[in-house]
Short mmCIF file of C-alpha atoms in Angstrom, two decimals:
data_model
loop_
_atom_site.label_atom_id
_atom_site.label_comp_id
_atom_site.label_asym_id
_atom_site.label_seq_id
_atom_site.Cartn_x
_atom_site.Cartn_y
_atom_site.Cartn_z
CA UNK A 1 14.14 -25.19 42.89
CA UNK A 2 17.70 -26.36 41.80
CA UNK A 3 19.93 -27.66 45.19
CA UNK A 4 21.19 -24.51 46.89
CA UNK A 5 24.04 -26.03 47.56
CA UNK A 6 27.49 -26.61 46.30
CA UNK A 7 28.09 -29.65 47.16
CA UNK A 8 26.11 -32.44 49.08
CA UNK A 9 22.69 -30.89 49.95
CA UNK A 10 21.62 -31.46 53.98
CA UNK A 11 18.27 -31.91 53.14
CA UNK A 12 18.64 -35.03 51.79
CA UNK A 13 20.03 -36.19 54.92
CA UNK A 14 15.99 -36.00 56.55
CA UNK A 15 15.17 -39.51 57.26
CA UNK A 16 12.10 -39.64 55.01
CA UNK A 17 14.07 -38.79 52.07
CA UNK A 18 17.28 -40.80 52.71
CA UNK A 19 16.71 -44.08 52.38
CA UNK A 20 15.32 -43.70 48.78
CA UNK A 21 18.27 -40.77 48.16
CA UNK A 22 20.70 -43.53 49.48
CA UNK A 23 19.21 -46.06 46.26
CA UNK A 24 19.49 -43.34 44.04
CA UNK A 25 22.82 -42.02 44.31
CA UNK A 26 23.98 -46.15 44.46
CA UNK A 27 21.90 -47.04 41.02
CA UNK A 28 23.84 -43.87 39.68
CA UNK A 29 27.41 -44.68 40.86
CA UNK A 30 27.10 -47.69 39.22
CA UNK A 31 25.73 -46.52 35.66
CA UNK A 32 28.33 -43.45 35.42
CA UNK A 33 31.30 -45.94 36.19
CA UNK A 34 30.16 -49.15 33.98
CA UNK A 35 30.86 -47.18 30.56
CA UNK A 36 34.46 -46.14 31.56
CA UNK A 37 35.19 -49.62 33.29
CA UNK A 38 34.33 -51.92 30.87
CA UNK A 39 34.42 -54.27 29.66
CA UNK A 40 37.32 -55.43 31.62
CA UNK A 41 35.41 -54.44 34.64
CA UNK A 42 31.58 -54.35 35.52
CA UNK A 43 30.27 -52.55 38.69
CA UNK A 44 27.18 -53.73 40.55
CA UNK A 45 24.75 -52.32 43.36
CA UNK A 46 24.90 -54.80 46.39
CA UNK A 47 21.56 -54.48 48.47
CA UNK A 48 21.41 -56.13 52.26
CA UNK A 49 18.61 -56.30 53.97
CA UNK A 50 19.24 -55.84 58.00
CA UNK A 51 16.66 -55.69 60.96
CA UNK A 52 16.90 -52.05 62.42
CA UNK A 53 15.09 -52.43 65.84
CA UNK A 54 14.28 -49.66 68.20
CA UNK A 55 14.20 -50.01 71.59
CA UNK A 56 10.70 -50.48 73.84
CA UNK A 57 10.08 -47.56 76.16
CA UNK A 58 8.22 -47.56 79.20
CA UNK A 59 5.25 -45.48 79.37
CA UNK A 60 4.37 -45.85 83.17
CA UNK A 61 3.54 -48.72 86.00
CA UNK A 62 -0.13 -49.17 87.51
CA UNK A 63 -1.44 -50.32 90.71
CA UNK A 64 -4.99 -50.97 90.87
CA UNK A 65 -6.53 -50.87 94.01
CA UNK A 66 -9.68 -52.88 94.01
CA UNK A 67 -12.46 -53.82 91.29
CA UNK A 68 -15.89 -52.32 91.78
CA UNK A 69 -19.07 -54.47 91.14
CA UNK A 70 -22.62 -53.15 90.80
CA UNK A 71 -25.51 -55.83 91.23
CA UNK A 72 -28.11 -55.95 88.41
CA UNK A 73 -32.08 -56.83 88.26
CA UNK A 74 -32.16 -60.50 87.07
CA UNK A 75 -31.95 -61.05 83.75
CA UNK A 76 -34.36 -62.67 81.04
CA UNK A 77 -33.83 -66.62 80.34
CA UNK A 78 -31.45 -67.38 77.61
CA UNK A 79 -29.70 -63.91 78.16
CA UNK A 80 -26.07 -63.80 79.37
CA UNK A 81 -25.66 -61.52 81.72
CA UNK A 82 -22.18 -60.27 83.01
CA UNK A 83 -21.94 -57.85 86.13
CA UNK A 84 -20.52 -54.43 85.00
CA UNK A 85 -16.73 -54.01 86.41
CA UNK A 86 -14.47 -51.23 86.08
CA UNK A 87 -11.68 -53.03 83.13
CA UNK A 88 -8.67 -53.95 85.56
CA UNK A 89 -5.23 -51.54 84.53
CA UNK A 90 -2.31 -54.10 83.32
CA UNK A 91 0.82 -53.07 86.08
CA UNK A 92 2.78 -52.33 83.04
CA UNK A 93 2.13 -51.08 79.95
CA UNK A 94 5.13 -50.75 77.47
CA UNK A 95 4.86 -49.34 73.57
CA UNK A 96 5.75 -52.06 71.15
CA UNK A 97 7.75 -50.79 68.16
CA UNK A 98 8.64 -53.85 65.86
CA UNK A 99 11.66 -53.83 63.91
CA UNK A 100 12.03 -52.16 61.07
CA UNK A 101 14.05 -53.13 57.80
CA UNK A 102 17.00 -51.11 56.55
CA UNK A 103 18.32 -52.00 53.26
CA UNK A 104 21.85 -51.17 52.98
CA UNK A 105 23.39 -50.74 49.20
CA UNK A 106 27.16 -50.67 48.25
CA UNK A 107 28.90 -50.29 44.55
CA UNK A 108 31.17 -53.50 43.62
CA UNK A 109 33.44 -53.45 41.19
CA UNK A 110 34.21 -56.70 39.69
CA UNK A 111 36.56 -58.31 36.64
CA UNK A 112 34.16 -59.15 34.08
CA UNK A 113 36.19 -62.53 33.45
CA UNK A 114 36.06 -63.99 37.03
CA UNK A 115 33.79 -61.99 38.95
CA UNK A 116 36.98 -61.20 41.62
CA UNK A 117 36.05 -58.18 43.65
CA UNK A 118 38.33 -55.47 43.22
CA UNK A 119 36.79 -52.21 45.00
CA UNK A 120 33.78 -51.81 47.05
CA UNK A 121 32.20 -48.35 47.28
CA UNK A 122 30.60 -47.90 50.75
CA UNK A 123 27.37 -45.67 50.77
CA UNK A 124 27.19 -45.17 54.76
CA UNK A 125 23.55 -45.06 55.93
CA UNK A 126 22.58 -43.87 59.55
CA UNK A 127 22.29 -48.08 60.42
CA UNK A 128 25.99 -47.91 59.63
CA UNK A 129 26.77 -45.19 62.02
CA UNK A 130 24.07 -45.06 65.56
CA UNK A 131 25.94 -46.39 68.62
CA UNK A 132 25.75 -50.03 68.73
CA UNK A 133 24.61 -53.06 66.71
CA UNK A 134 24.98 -51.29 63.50
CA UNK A 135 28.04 -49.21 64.04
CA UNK A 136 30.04 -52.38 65.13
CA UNK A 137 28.66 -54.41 62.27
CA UNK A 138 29.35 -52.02 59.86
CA UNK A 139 33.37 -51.82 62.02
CA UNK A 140 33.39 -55.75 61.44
CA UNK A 141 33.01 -55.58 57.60
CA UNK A 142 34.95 -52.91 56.90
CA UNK A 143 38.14 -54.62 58.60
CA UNK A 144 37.34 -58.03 56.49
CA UNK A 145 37.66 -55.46 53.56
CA UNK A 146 41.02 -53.73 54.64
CA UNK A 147 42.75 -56.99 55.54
CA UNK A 148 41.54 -58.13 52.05
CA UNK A 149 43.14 -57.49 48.80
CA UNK A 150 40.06 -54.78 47.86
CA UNK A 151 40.19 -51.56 47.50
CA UNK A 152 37.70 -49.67 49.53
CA UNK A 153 35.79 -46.07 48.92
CA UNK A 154 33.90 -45.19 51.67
CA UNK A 155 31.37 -42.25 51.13
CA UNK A 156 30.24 -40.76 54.59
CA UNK A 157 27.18 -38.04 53.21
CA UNK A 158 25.54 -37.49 56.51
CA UNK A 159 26.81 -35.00 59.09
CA UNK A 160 24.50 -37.60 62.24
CA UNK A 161 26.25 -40.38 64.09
CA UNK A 162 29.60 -41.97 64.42
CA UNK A 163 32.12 -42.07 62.07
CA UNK A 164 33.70 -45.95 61.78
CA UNK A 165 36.89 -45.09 60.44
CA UNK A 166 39.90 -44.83 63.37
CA UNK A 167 41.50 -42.83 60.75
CA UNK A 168 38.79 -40.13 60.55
CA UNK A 169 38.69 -39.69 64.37
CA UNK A 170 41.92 -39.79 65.48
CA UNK A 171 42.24 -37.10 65.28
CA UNK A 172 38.74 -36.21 64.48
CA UNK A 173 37.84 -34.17 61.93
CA UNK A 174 36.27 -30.44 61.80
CA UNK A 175 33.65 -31.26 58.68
CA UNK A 176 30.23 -32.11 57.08
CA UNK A 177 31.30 -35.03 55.40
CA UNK A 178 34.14 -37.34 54.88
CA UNK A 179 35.25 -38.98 51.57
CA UNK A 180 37.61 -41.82 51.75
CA UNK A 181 39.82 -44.36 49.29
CA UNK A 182 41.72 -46.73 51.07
CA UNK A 183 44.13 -49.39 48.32
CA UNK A 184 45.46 -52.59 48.62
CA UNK A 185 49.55 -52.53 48.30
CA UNK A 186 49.71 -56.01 49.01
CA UNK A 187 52.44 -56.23 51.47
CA UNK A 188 52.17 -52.51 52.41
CA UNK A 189 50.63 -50.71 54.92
CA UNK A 190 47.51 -49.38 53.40
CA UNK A 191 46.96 -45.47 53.86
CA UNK A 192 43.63 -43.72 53.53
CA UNK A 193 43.15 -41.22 51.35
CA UNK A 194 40.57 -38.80 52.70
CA UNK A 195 38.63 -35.85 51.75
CA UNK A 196 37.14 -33.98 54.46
CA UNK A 197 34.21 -31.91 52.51
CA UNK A 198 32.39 -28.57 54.29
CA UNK A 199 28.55 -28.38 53.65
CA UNK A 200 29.48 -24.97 51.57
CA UNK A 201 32.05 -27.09 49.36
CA UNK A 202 31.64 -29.13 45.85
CA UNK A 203 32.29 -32.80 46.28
CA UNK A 204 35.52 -33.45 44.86
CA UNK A 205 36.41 -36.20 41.74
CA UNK A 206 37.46 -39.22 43.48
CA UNK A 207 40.10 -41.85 41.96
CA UNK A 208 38.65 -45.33 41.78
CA UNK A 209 41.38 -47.51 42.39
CA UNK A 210 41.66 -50.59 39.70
CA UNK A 211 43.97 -54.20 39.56
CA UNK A 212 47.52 -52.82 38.75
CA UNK A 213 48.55 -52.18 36.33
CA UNK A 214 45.53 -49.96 35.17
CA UNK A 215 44.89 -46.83 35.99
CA UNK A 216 42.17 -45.54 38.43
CA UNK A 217 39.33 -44.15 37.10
CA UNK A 218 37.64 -41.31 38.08
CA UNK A 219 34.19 -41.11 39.74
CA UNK A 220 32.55 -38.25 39.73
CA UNK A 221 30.34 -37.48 42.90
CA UNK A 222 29.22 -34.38 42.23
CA UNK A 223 27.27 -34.92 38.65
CA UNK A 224 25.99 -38.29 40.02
CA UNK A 225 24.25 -35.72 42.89
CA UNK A 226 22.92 -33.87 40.18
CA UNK A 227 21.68 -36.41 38.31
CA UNK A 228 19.85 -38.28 41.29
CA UNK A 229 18.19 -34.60 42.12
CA UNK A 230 16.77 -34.14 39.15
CA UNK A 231 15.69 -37.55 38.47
CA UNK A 232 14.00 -38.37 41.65
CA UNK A 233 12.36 -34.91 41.55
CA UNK A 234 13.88 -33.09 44.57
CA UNK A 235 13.37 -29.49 42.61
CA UNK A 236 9.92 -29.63 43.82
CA UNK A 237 9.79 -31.84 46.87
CA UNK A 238 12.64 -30.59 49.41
CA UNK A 239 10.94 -27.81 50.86
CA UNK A 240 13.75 -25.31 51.83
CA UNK A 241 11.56 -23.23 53.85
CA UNK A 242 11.76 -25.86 56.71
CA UNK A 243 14.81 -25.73 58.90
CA UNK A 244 17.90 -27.80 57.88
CA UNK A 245 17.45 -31.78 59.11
CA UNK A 246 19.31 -32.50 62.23
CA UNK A 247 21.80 -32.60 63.58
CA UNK A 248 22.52 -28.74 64.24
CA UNK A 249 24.77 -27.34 61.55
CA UNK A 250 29.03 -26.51 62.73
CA UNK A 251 28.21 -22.54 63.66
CA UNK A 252 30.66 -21.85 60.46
CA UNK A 253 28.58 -23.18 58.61
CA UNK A 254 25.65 -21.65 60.49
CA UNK A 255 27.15 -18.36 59.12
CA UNK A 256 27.74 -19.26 55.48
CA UNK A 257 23.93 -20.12 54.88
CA UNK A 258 22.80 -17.35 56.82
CA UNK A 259 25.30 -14.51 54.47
CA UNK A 260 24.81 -16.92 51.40
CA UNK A 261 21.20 -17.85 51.23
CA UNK A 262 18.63 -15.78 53.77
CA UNK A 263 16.19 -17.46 52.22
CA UNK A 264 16.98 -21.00 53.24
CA UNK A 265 15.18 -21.90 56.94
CA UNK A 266 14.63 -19.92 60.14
CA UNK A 267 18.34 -20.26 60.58
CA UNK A 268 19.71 -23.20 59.12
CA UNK A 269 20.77 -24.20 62.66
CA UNK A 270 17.50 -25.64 64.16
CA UNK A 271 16.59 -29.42 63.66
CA UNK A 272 13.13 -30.01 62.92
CA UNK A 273 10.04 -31.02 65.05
#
């Protein structure tokens, strides 16, 4: 079925279908913006590869008492015999969980002429935003970029984790999502732009900021949603009979599904099993 929703569709947020919704919608920023950029300008998808490692958990300590032997009958020449022991309990036994690999994409714009960045488009990803190694990695590089003469767009589509930007939290924002375009003035103090988006909301056109003296651009968010839907074939595979991915939905929001589509999940409200 076509996305139920306005705007940015929660079920896209599950962590099965994220990480290849996340290359989607990246591949598509780029292709809508290259025909109204160039050729002055060319934009890019930037992919990183980082290690995403979850932690070991203890499963429980052992103490074995004492092994118990039986005696056999003697055995016949040439065959190895072993008495038969109870197989001694390790004191600790741990579940191993390798780490995984996240690859994290983000839009560049570039001039054609000298490859000189000029904007990077941020495409957060859950790495980006869990407590920790990747929150204050992702903290680290997006300072480089605002003490930097780039312009940056930072796209925050998932309602999970911690938002990086001080600007978005202080004080924090009642929303879904968060849409942000923070320019270079040179000298200036830069000042954030932000969109603050509801689940039951259209994304809004975004300005793409350019070198002076052209004008921005406009990037549309909402048609490149559309297209990525259709194309990576989300009609038929989101099944909207399943609650809505955690984390819980903002009661408001609880309410609008519930009075605008019945139909959608046990409530809308429950994260899944």
């Amino acid at each position: 079925m076509p996305s139920p929703f306005p705007g940015m569709n929660p079920y896209l947020e599950d962590s099965e279908i994220w990480p290849g919704f996340h290359h989607f919608l990246a591949d598509e920023i780029a292709a809508q913006l290259n025909p109204r950029i160039g050729p002055r300008y060319y934009a890019d998808v930037e992919v990183r590869t980082v290690a995403d490692t979850v932690s070991i958990a203890n499963m429980h300590t052992i103490y074995p008492d004492a092994g118990v032997f039986e005696r056999l009958p003697p055995q016949p020449a040439g065959h190895f015999a072993t008495p038969t022991m109870t197989i001694p309990e390790a004191p600790v036994k741990r579940i191993v969980l390798t780490s995984g690999q996240t690859r994290l994409r983000a839009v560049r714009v570039y001039v054609t002429d000298s490859s000189q960045l000029v904007t990077s488009i941020e495409i957060l990803s859950p790495f980006n935003k869990r407590r920790g190694e990747g929150l204050e990695e992702y903290r680290r590089k997006r300072e480089r970029l605002l003490r930097s003469p780039v312009h940056l767009v930072e796209l925050d589509l998932l309602r999970g984790g911690l938002r990086p930007g001080r600007e978005v939290n202080e004080p924090e924002l009642d929303t879904d999502y968060v849409l942000l375009v923070s320019r270079d003035q040179g000298d200036e103090a830069r000042l954030s732009e932000i969109w603050p988006v509801a689940l039951n909301e259209p994304l809004p056109l975004l300005p793409l900021p350019l070198m002076p003296p052209d004008p921005d651009v406009i990037l549309d968010l909402g048609a490149a949603l559309q297209v990525v839907y259709g194309r990576a074939g989300y009609e038929w595979r989101l099944d909207y009979q399943r609650p809505v991915p955690p984390p819980a939905l903002r009661p408001a929001m609880v309410a609008w599904l519930q009075a605008a589509r019945p139909d959608i999940g046990p409530s809308g409200s429950h994260t899944r099993g």
